[in-house]
mmCIF file of C-alpha atoms in Angstrom:
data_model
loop_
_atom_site.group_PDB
_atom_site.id
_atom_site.type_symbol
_atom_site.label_atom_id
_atom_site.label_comp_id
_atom_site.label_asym_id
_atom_site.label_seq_id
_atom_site.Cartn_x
_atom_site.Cartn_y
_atom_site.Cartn_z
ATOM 1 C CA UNK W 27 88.305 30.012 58.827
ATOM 2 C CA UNK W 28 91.321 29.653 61.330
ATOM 3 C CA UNK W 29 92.081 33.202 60.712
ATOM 4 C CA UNK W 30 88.629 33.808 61.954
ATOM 5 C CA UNK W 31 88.601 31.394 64.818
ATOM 6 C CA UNK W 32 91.661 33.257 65.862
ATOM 7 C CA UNK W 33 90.460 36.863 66.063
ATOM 8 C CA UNK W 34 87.695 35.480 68.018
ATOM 9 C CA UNK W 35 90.010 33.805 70.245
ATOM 10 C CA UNK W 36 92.259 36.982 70.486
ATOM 11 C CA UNK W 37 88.489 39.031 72.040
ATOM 12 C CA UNK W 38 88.066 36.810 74.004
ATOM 13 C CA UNK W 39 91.263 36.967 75.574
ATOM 14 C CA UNK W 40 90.888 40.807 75.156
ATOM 15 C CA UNK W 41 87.459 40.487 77.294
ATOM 16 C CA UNK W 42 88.975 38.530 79.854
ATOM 17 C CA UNK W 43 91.776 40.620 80.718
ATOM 18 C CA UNK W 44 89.317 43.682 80.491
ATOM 19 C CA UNK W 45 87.143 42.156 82.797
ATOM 20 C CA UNK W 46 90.022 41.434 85.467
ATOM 21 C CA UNK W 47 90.931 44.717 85.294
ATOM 22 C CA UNK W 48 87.611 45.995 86.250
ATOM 23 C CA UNK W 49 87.490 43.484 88.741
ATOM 24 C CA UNK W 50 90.338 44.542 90.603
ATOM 25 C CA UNK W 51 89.086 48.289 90.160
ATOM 26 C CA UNK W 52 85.970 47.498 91.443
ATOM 27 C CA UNK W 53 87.192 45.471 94.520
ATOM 28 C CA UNK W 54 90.310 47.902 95.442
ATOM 29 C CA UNK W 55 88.434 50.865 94.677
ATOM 30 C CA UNK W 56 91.546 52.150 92.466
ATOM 31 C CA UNK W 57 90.845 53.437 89.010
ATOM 32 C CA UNK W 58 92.799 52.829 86.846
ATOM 33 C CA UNK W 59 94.117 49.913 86.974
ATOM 34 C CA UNK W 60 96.769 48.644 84.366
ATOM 35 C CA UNK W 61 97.298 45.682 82.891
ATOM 36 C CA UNK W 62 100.492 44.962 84.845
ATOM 37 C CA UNK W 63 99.649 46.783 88.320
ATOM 38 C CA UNK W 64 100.459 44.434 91.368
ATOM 39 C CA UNK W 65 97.348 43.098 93.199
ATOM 40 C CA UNK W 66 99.228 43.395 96.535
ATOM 41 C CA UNK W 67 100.506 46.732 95.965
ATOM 42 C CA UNK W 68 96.892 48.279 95.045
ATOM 43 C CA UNK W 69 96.076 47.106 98.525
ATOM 44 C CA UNK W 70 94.584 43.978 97.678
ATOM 45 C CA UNK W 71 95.104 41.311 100.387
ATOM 46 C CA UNK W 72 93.265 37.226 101.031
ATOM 47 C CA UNK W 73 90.276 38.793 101.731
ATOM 48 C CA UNK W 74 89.825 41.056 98.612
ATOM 49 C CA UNK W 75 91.560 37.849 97.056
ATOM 50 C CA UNK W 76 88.736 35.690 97.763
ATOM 51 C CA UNK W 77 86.123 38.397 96.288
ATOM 52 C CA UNK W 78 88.056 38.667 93.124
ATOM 53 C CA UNK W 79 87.781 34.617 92.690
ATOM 54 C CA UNK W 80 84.113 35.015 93.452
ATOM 55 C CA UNK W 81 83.474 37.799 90.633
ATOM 56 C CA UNK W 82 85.624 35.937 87.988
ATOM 57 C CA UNK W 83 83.339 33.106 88.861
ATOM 58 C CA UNK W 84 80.149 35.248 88.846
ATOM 59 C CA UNK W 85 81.622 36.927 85.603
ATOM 60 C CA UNK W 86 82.994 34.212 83.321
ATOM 61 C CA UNK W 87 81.450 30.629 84.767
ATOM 62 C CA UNK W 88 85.569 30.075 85.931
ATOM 63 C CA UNK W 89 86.634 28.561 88.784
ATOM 64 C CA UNK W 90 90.406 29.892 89.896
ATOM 65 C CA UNK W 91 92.041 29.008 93.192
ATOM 66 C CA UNK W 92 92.265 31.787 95.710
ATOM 67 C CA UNK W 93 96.293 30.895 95.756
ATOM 68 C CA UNK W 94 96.627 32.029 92.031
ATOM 69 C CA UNK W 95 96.054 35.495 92.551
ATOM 70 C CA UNK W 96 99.375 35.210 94.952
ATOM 71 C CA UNK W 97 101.406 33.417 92.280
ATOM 72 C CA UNK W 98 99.687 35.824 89.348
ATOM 73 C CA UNK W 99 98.627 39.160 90.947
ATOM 74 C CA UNK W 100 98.848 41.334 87.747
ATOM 75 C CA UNK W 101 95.718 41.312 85.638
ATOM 76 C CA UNK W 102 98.092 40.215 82.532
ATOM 77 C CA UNK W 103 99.612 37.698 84.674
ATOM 78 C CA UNK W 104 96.301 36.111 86.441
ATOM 79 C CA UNK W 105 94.884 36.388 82.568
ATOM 80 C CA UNK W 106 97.718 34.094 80.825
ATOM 81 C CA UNK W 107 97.365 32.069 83.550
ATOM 82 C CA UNK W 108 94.011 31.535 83.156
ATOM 83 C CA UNK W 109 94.046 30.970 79.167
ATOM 84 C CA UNK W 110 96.505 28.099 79.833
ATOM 85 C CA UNK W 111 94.909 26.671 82.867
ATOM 86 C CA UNK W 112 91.752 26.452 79.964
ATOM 87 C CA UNK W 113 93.433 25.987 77.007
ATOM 88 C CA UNK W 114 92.711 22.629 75.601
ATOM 89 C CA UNK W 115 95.209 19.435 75.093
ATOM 90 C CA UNK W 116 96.504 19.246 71.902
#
């Protein structure tokens, strides 16, 4: 059964970064985007910072702080820093 909860937990982490991914894509207007491409880099700035919080909202029901796509501004990075920011206390 853990085996199973696992998987499930590994597509859901798949979906998530997937879905940053086309996030950024769809606000930068760059495709592709990779998993470790640099938010700032693509051209993103606060502005297109604040409409990426708003989709991952819109998206996935998840409430991230504008400031942590500065501190994670790869999709991997942003991602992982979600899944711990979620994960639940042991």
């Amino acid at each position: 059964m853990e085996a199973m909860n696992q998987g499930n937990e590994s597509d859901k982490d798949g979906q998530l970064l997937q879905g940053i991914i086309d996030i950024f894509e769809e606000v930068l207007g760059v495709n592709p985007v990779n998993e470790d491409d640099h938010f700032f880099h693509l051209g993103g700035h606060s502005l297109i910072a604040i409409r990426v919080v708003a989709r991952l909202h819109s998206t996935f029901g998840i409430q991230v702080p504008v400031r942590a796509i500065f501190d994670h501004s790869t999709p991997i990075g942003l991602a992982e820093h979600i899944r711990q920011r979620n994960k639940p206390f042991a």
